[in-house]
XYZ file of C-alpha atoms in Angstrom:
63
model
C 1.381 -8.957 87.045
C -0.879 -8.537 84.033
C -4.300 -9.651 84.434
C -5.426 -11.607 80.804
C -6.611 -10.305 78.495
C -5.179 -6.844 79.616
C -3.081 -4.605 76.827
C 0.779 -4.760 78.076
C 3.740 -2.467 76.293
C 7.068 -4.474 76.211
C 10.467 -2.981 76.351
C 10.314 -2.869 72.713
C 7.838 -0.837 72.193
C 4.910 -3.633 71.215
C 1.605 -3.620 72.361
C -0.002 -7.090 73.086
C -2.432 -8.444 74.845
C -1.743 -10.440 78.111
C -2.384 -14.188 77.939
C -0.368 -16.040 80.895
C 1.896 -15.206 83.386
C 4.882 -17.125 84.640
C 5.872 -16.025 88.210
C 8.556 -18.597 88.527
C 10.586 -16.885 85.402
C 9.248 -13.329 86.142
C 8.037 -13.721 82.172
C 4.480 -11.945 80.779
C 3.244 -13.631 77.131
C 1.814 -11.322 75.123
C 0.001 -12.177 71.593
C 0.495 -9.738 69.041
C -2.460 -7.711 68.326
C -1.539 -7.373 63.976
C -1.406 -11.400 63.499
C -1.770 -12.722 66.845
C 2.170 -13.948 66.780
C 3.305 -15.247 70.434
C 6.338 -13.646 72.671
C 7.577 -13.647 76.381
C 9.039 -10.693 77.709
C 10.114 -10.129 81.009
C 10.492 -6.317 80.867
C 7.116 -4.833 80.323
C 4.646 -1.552 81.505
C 0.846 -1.717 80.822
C -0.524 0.286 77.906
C -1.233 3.889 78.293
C -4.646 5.430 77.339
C -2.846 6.221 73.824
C -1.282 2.728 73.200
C -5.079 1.315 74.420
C -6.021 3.503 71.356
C -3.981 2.842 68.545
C -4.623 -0.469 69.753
C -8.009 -0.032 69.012
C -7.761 2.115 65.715
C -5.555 -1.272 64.694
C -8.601 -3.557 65.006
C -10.838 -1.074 63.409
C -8.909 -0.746 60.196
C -8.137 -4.916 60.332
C -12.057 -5.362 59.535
């Protein structure tokens, strides 16, 4: 399970960041790190040291 606040890649290829975890559903929801949009996904790996980052190059060039 994804500890919040963590940087999770879902089976689609987004990066988010963890904010809750539903055990009962087996669910992760993720907040999109461009606009902050909300999804669930239930099919997810954490970020690698290169999706960590282009996470953070995102944020840099977002300022």
């Amino acid at each position: 399970m994804p500890a919040p606040g963590g940087l999770v890649k879902g089976s689609d290829g987004r990066i988010g960041e963890a904010l809750a975890w539903d055990g009962q559903t087996v669910t992760v929801t993720l907040a999109s790190l461009r606009d902050g949009e909300l999804w669930e996904t239930d099919a997810f790996s954490p970020a690698s040291e290169l999706d960590e980052l282009r996470a953070l190059l995102l944020k840099l060039v977002q300022q």
